[in-house]
Short mmCIF file of C-alpha atoms and ligand atoms in Angstrom, two decimals:
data_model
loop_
_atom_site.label_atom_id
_atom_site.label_comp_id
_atom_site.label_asym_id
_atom_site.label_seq_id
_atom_site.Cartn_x
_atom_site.Cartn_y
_atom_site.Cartn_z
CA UNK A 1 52.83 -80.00 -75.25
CA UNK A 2 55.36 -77.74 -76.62
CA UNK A 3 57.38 -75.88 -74.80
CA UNK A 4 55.68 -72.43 -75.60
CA UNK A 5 52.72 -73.74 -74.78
CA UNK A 6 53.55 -74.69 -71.34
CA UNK A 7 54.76 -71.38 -70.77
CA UNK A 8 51.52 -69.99 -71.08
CA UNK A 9 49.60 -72.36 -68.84
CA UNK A 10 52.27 -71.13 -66.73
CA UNK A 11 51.34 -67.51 -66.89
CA UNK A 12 55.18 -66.65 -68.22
CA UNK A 13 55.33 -64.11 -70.88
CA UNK A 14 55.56 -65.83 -74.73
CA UNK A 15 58.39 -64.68 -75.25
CA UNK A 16 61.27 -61.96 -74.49
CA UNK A 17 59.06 -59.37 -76.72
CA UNK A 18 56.26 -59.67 -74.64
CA UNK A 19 58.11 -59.02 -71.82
CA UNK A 20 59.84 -56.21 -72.83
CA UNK A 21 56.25 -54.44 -73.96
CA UNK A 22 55.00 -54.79 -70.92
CA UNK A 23 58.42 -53.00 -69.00
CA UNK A 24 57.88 -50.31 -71.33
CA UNK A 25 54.41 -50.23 -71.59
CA UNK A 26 55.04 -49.63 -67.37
CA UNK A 27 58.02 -47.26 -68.00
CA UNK A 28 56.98 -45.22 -70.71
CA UNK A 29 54.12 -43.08 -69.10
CA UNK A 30 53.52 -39.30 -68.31
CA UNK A 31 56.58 -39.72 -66.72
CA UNK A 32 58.15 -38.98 -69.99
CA UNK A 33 55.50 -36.59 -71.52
CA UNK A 34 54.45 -34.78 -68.64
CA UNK A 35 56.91 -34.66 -65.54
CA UNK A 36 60.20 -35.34 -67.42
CA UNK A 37 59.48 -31.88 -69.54
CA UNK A 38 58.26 -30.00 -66.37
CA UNK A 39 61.04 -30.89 -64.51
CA UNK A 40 63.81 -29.75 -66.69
CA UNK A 41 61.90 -26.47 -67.06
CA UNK A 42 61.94 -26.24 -63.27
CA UNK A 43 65.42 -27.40 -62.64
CA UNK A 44 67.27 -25.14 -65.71
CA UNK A 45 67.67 -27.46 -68.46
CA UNK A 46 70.59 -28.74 -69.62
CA UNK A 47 72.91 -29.94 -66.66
CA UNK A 48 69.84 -32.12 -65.05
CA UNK A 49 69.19 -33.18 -68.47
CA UNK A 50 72.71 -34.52 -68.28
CA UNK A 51 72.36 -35.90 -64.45
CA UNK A 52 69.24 -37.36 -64.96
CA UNK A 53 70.88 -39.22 -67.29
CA UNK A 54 73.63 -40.36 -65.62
CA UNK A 55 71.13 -41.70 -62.82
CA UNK A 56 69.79 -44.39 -65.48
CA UNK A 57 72.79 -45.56 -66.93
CA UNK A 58 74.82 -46.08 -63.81
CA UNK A 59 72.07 -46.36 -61.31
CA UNK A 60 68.90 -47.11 -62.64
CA UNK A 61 70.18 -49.76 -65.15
CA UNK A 62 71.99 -52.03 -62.38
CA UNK A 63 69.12 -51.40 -60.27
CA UNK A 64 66.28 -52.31 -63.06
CA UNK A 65 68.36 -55.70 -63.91
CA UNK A 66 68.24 -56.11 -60.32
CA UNK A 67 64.91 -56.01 -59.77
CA UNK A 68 63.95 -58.02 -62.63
CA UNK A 69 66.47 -60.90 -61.55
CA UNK A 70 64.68 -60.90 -58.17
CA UNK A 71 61.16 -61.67 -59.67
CA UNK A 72 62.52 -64.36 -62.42
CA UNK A 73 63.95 -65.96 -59.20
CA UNK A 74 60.94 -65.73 -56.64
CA UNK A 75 57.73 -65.84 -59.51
CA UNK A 76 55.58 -64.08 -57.02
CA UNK A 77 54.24 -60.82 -56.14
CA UNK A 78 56.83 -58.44 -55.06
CA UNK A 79 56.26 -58.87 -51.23
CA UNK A 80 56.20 -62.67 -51.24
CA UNK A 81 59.43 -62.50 -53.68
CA UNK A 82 61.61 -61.06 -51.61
CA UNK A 83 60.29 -63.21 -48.43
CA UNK A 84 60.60 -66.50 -50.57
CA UNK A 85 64.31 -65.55 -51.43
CA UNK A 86 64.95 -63.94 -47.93
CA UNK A 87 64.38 -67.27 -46.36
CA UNK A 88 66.14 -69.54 -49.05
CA UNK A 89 69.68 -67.37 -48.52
CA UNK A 90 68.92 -68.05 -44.58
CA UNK A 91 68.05 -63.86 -44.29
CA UNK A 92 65.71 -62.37 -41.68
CA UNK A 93 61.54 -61.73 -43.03
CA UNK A 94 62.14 -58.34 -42.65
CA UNK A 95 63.09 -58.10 -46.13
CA UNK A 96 59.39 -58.81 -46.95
CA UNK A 97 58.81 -55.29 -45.72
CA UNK A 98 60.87 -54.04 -48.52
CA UNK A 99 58.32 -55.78 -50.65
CA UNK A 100 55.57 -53.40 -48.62
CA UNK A 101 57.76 -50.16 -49.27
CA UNK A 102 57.21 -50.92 -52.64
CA UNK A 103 53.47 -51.43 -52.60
CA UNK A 104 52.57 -48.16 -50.91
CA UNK A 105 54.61 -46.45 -53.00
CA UNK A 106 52.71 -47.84 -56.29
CA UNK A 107 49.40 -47.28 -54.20
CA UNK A 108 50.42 -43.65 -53.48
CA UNK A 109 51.66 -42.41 -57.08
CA UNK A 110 48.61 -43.86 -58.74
CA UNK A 111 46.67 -41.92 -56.57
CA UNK A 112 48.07 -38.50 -57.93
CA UNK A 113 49.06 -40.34 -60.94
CA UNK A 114 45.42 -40.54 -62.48
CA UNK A 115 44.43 -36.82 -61.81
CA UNK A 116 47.18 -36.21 -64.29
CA UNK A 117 46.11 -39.03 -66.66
CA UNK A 118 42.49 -37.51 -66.43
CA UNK A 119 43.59 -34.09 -67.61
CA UNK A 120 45.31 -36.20 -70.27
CA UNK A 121 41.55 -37.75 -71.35
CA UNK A 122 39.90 -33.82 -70.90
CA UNK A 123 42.26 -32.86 -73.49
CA UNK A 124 41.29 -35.58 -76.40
CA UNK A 125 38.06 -34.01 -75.42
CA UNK A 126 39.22 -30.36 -75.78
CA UNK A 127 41.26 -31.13 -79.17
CA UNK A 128 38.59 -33.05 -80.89
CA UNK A 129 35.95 -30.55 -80.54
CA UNK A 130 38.20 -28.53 -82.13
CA UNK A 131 38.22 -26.15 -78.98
CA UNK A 132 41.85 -25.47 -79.35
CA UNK A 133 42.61 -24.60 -83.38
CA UNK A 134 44.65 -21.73 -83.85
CA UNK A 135 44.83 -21.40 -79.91
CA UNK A 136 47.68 -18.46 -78.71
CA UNK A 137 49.73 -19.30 -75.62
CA UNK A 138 47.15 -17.27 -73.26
CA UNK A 139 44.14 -19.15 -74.70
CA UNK A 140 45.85 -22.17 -74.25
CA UNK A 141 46.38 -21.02 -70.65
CA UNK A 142 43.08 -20.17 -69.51
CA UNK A 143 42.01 -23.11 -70.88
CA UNK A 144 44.50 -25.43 -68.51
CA UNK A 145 43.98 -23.38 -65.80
CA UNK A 146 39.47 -23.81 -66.17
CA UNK A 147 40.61 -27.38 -66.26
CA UNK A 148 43.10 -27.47 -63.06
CA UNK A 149 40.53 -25.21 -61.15
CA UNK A 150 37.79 -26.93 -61.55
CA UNK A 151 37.22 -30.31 -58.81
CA UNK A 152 34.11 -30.90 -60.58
CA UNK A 153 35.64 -31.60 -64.05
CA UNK A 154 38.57 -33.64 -62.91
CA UNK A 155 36.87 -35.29 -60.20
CA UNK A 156 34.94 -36.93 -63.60
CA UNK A 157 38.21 -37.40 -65.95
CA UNK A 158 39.94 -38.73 -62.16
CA UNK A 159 36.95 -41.27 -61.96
CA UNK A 160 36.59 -42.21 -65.63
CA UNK A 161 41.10 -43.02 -65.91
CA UNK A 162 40.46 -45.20 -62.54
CA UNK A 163 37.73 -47.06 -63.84
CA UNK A 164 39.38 -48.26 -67.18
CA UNK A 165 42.13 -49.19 -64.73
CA UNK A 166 40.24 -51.26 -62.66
CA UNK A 167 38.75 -53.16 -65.54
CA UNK A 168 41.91 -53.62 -66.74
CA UNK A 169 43.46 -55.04 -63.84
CA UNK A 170 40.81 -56.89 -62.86
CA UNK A 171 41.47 -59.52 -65.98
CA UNK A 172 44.40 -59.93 -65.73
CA UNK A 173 47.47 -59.38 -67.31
CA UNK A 174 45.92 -59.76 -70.74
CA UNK A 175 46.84 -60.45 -74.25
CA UNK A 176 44.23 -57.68 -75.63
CA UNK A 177 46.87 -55.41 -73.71
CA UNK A 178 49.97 -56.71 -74.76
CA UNK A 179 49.03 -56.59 -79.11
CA UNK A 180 47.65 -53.34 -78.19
CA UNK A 181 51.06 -52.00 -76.50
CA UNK A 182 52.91 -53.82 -79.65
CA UNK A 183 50.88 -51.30 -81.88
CA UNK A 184 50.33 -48.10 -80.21
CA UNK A 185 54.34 -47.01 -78.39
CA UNK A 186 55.55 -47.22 -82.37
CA UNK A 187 52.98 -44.87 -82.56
CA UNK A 188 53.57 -42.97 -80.23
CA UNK A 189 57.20 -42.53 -81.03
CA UNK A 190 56.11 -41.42 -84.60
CA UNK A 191 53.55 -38.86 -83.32
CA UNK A 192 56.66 -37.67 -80.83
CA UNK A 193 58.70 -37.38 -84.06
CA UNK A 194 56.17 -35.72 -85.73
CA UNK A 195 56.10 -32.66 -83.19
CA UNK A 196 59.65 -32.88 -82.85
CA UNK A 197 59.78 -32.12 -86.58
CA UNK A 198 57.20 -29.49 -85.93
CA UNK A 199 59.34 -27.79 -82.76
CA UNK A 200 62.66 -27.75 -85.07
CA UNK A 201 60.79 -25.61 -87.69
CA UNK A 202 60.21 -22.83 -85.12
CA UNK A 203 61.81 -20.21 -84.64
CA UNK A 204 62.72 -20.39 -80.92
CA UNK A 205 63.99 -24.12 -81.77
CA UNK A 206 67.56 -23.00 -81.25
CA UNK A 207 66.98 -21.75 -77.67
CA UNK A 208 65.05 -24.88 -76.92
CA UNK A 209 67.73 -27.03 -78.19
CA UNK A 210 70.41 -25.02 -75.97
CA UNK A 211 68.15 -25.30 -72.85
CA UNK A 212 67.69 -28.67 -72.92
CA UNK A 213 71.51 -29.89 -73.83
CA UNK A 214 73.85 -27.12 -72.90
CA UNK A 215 74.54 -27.95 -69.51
CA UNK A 216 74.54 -24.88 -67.04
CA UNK A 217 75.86 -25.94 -64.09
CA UNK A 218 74.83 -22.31 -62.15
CA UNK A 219 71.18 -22.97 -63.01
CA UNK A 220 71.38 -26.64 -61.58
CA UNK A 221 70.13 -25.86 -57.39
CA UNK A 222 70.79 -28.71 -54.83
CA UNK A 223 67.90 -30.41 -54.80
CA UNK A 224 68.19 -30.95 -58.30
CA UNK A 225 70.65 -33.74 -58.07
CA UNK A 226 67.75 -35.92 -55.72
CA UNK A 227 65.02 -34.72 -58.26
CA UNK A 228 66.80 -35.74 -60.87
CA UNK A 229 67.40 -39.50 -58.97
CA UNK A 230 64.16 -39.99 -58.16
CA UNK A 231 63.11 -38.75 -61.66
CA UNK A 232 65.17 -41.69 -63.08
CA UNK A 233 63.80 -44.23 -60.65
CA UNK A 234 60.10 -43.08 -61.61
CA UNK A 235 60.25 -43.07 -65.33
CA UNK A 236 62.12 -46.29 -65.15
CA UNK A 237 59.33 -47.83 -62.95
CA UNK A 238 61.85 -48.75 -60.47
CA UNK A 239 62.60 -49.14 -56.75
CA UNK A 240 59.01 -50.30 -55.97
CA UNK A 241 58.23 -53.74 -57.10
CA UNK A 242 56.75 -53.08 -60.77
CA UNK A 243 59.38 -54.58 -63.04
CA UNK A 244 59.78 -57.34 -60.56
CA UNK A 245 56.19 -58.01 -60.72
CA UNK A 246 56.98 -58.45 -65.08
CA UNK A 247 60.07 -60.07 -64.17
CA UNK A 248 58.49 -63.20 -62.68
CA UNK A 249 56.48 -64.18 -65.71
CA UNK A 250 59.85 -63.44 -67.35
CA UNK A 251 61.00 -67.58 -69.16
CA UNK A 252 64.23 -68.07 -67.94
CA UNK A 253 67.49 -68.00 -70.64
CA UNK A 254 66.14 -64.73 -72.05
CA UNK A 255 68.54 -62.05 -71.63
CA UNK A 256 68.25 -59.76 -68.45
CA UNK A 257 70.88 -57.49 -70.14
CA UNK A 258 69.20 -57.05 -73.18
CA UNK A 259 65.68 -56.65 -72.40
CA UNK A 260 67.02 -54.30 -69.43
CA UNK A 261 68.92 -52.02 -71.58
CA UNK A 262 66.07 -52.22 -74.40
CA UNK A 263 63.69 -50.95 -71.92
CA UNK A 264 65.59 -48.40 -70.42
CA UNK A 265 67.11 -46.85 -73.92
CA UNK A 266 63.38 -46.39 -74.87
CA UNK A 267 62.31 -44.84 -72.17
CA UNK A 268 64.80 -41.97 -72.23
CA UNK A 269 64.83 -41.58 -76.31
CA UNK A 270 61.24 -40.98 -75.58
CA UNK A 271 61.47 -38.43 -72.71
CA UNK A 272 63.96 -36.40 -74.58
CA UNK A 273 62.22 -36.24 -77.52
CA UNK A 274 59.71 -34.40 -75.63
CA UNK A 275 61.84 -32.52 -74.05
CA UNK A 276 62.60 -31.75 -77.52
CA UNK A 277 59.00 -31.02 -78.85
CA UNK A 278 58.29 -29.05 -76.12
CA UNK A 279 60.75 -26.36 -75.16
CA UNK A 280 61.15 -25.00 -79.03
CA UNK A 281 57.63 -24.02 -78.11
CA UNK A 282 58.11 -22.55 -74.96
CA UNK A 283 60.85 -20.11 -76.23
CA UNK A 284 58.96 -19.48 -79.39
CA UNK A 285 55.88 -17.99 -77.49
CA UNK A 286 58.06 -16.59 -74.89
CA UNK A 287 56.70 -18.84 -71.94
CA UNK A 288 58.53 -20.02 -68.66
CA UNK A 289 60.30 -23.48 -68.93
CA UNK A 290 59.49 -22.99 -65.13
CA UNK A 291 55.92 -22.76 -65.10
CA UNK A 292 55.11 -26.92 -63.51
CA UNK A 293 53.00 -29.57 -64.29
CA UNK A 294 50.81 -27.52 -66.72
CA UNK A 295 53.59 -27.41 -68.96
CA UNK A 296 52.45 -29.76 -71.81
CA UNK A 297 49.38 -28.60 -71.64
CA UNK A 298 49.99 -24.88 -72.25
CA UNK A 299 52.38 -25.75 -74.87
CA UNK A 300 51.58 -28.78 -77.05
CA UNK A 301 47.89 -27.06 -78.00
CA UNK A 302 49.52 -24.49 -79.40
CA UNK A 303 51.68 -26.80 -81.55
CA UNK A 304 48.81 -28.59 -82.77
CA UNK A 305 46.62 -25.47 -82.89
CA UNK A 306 49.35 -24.33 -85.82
CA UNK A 307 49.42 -27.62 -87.82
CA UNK A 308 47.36 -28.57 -90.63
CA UNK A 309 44.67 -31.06 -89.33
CA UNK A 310 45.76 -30.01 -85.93
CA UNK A 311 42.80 -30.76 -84.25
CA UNK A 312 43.22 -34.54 -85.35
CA UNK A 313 46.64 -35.22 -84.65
CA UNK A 314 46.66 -33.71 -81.11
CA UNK A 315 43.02 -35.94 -80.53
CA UNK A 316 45.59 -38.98 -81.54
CA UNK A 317 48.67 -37.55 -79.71
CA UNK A 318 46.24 -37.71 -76.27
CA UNK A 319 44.44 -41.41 -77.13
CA UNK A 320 47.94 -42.26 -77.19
CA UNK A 321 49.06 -40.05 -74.01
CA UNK A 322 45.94 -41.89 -71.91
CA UNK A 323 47.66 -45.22 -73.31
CA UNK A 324 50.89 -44.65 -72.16
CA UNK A 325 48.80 -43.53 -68.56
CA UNK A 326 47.25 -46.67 -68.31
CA UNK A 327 50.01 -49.57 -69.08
CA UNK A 328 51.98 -48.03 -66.30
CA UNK A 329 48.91 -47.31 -64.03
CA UNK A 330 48.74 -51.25 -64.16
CA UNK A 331 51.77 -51.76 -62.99
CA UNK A 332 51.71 -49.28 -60.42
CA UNK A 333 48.58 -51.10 -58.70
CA UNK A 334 49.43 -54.61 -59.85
CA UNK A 335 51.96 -55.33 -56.15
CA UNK A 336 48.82 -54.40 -54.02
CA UNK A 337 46.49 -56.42 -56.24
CA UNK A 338 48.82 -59.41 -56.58
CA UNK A 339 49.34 -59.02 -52.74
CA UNK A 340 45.73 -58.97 -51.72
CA UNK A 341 45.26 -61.54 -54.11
CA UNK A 342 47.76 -63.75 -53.08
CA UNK A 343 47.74 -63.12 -49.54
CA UNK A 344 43.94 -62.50 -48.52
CA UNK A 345 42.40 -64.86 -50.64
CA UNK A 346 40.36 -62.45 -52.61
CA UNK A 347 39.46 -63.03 -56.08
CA UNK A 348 41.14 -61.11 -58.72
CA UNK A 349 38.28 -58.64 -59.78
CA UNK A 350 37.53 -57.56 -55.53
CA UNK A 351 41.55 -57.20 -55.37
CA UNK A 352 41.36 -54.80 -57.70
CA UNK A 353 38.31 -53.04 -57.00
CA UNK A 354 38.69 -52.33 -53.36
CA UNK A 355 42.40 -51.09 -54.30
CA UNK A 356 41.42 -48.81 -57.39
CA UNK A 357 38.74 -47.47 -54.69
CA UNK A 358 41.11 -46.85 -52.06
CA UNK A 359 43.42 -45.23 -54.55
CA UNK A 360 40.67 -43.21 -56.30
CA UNK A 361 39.86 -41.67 -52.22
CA UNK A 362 43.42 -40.66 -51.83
CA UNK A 363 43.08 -39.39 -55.26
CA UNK A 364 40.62 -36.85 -54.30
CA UNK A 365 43.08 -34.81 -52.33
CA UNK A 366 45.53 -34.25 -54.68
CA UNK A 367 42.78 -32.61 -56.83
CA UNK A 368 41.91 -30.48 -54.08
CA UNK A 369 45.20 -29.18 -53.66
CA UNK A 370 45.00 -28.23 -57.70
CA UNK A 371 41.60 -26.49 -57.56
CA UNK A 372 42.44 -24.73 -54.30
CA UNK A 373 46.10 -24.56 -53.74
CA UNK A 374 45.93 -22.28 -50.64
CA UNK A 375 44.30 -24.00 -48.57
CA UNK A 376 45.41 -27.48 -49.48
CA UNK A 377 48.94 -26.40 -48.50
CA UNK A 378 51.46 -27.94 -46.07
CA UNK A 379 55.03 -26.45 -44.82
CA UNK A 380 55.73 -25.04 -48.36
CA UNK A 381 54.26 -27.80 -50.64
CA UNK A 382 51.36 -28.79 -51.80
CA UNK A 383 50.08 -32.31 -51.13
CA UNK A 384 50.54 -33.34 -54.41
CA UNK A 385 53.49 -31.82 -53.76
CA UNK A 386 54.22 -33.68 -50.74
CA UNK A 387 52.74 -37.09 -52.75
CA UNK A 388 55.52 -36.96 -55.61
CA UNK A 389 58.16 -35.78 -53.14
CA UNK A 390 57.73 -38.31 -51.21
CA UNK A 391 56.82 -41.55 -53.25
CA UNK A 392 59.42 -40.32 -56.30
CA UNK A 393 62.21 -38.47 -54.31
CA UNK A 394 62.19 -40.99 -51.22
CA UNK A 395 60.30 -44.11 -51.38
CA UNK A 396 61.40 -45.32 -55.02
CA UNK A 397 65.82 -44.60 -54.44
CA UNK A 398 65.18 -46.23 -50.76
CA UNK A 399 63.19 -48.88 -52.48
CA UNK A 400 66.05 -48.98 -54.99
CA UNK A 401 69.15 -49.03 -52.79
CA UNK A 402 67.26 -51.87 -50.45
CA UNK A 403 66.70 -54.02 -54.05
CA UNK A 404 70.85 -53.43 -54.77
CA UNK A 405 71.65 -54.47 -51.45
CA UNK A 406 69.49 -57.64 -51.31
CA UNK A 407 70.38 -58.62 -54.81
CA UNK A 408 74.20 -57.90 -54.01
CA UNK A 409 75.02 -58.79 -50.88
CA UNK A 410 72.28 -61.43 -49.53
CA UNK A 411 72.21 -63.29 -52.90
CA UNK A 412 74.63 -65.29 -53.51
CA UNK A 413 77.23 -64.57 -56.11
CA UNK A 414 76.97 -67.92 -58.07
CA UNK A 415 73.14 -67.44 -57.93
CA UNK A 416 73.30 -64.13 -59.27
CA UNK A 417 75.95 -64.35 -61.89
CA UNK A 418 73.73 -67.63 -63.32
CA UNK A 419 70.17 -65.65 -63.48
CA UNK A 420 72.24 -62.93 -65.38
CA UNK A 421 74.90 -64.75 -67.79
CA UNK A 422 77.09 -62.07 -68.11
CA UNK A 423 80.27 -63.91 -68.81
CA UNK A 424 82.99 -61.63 -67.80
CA UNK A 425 81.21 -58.35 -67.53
CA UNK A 426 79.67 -59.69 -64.46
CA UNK A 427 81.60 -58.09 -62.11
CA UNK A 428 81.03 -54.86 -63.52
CA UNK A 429 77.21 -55.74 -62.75
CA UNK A 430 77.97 -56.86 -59.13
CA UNK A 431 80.46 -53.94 -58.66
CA UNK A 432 77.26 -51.69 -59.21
CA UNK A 433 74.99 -53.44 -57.39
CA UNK A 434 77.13 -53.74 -54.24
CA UNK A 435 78.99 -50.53 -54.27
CA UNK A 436 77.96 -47.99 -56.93
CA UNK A 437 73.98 -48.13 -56.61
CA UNK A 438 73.72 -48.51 -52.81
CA UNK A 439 76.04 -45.49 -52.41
CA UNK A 440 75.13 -43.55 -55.13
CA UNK A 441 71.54 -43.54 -54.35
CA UNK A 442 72.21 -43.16 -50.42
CA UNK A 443 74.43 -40.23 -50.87
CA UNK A 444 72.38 -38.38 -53.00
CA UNK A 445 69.42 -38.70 -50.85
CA UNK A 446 71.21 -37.88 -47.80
CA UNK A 447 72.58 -34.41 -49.56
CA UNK A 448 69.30 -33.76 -50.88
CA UNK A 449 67.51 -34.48 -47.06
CA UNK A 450 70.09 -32.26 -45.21
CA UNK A 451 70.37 -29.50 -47.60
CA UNK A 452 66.69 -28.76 -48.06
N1 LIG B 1 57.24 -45.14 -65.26
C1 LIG B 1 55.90 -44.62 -65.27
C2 LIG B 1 55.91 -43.31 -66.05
O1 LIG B 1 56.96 -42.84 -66.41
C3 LIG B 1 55.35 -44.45 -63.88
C4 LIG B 1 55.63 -45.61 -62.99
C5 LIG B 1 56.36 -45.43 -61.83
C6 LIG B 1 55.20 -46.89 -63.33
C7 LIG B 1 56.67 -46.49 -61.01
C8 LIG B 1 55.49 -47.96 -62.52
C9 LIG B 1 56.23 -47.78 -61.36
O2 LIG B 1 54.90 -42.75 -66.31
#
């Protein structure tokens, strides 16, 4: 049997490729299109542009090579990963629990996760029907806001994203998926481009170009700097189990490094290329970079609405949106599925349908607190607000700094340095791991908890 061949009886990925479509295919998500855009809007552009990244380059990348390290060494779902290795470096099974952190966070976002991914499939709905040529920025805004207010309407699209998700999951991690991923982020990228090219030619371009890489340190407030973090750790999928999930099918010898800074490069060309479609728009029609997570879907119509065969290319720009939605919704649920799968003896397809049903529930709420924001209100945030503050802002960088500190300073050295091959840039990892992350991370999150 060759070699390649054994792999796959194995369940490892073929090949370094296929591992690095499926980290993207769980990294690149609305987390890029949607939230990344919002967020700079909300947070004044440039300057968090410029923290954000920051966070993935000195945090996020240790952290993500970290994580994926951990699952090529345990080969098990997240929680029994970091119990397996726990006990073989002779540490306490409370480290399992980190494990845990990880799968209610994944449980939690998805929940909130696929309302947005629904308004995603209402819109290849809204553009194909041709609903939206030649819309003007109010048009485009009453039509978001009949979406957002209506429970009815995304109570369907909500339903519809979890099913596919569940039938997804409930093969497997499967091949179908992984030639479709190969195919459809390219194009992606090139229907990114394409607005991109579309943005430059407008005539707010230049003011969208300044507010998205001029930093202005006055606009940046203090909770910036943790929404920024925590932005970081959720487009990266990070600090909750996901990439260690991919990392245990992951054949050993292929490059951690590489595939680590592959992924992660990708994921933030992406995101600020739609930073870069977007805000062009929002200065041209003299809209508010503020405005939240309607924001690419007030804007991008409009875009489309202009273009010739508009109505087509923003149907294709949303297929692929809902694409993007649903490789990282997998990875999102995969910990509790793997969990209950390995852990409770259920069979692969009730793993996943009792979790996509308990997530769908939770799901419910956040919708409520779209369609009727009043009353779904707690202290000063909604409870998706509360959802995303607390899964992205909190549960990812603690899940994140607990990751660094177990791969750093309960692994061994000569264990770690030999998973990674780094040669003499190894210390430079392990100086991040041990010190850089762990701090970094913490003292962000403790400025952004006591000033708020
Ligand atoms: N990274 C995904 C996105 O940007 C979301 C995600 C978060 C996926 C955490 C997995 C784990 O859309």
């Amino acid at each position: 049997m060759s070699e390649q061949e054994q792999r796959l009886i194995h369940g490892q990925w073929s090949s370094r490729m296929a591992f690095i479509l499926a980290a993207s295919g769980s990294a690149i998500g609305l987390g890029n299109i949607w939230k990344f855009p919002y967020l700079v809007g909300e947070n004044g552009g440039g300057a968090f542009v410029l923290i954000y990244m920051l966070c993935v380059v000195m945090l996020g990348v240790p952290i993500m090579m970290a994580e994926t390290l951990l699952g090529r060494k345990g080969r098990r779902s997240p929680v029994n990963t970091l119990l397996n290795l726990a006990r073989q470096a002779g540490a306490g099974r409370l480290w399992g629990q980190v494990g845990w952190l990880g799968v209610v966070a994944g449980f939690l976002i998805l929940s909130y996760y696929s309302v947005i991914a629904g308004w995603s499939l209402a819109y290849i709905f809204k553009m194909s029907s041709g609903f939206m040529n030649q819309v003007d920025a109010e048009k485009a805004r009453t039509a978001f806001l009949a979406l957002q207010g209506s429970p009815e309407l995304q109570f369907i699209w909500h339903s519809l994203f979890m099913i596919a998700t569940v039938s997804i999951v409930s093969r497997g991690v499967n091949r179908g998926l992984e030639a479709a991923t190969r195919y459809l982020m390219p194009l992606l990228f090139i229907m990114i481009l394409a607005l991109d090219l579309f943005a430059l030619g407008s005539e707010g371009a230049g003011q969208g170009l300044s507010f998205l890489f001029k930093p202005d340190f006055s606009r940046l407030s203090g909770e910036s700097l943790m929404i920024a973090l925590g932005q970081a750790f959720f487009s990266l999928g990070l600090g909750m189990g996901a990439i260690m999930m991919y990392g245990s099918y992951l054949p050993d010898g292929v490059s951690i490094t590489r595939a680590s800074l592959i992924v992660a490069g990708a994921d933030t060309l992406i995101a600020l290329l739609a930073g870069v479609a977007i805000f062009p728009i929002v200065f041209t029609h003299h809209l508010a970079p503020g405005m939240g997570p309607g924001l690419i879907f007030e804007t991008l119509p409009i875009a489309f609405g202009k273009m010739p065969a508009g109505h087509l290319f923003g149907t294709i720009f949303f297929v692929l949106v809902f694409f993007a939605a649903i490789t990282s919704a997998i990875a999102l649920i995969e910990p509790t599925v793997a969990w209950l799968y390995e852990n409770r003896g259920m069979s692969r397809e009730s793993a996943s349908l009792w979790s996509g049903l308990a997530c769908w529930l939770v799901g419910l709420g956040t919708i409520q607190s779209f369609s009727d924001p009043l009353h779904w209100r707690i202290g000063d945030k909604s409870l998706f607000e509360w959802l995303d503050f607390v899964t992205a802002e909190l549960m990812l960088p603690i899940g994140g700094i607990l990751i660094a500190v177990f791969a750093g300073w309960v692994l061994s050295a000569e264990t770690t340095a030999g998973e990674l091959a780094l040669g003499s840039r190894y210390r430079l990892w392990r100086f991040a791991i041990r010190y850089l992350a762990p701090l970094g991370v913490g003292l962000i999150l403790l400025r952004g908890v006591g000033g708020m």
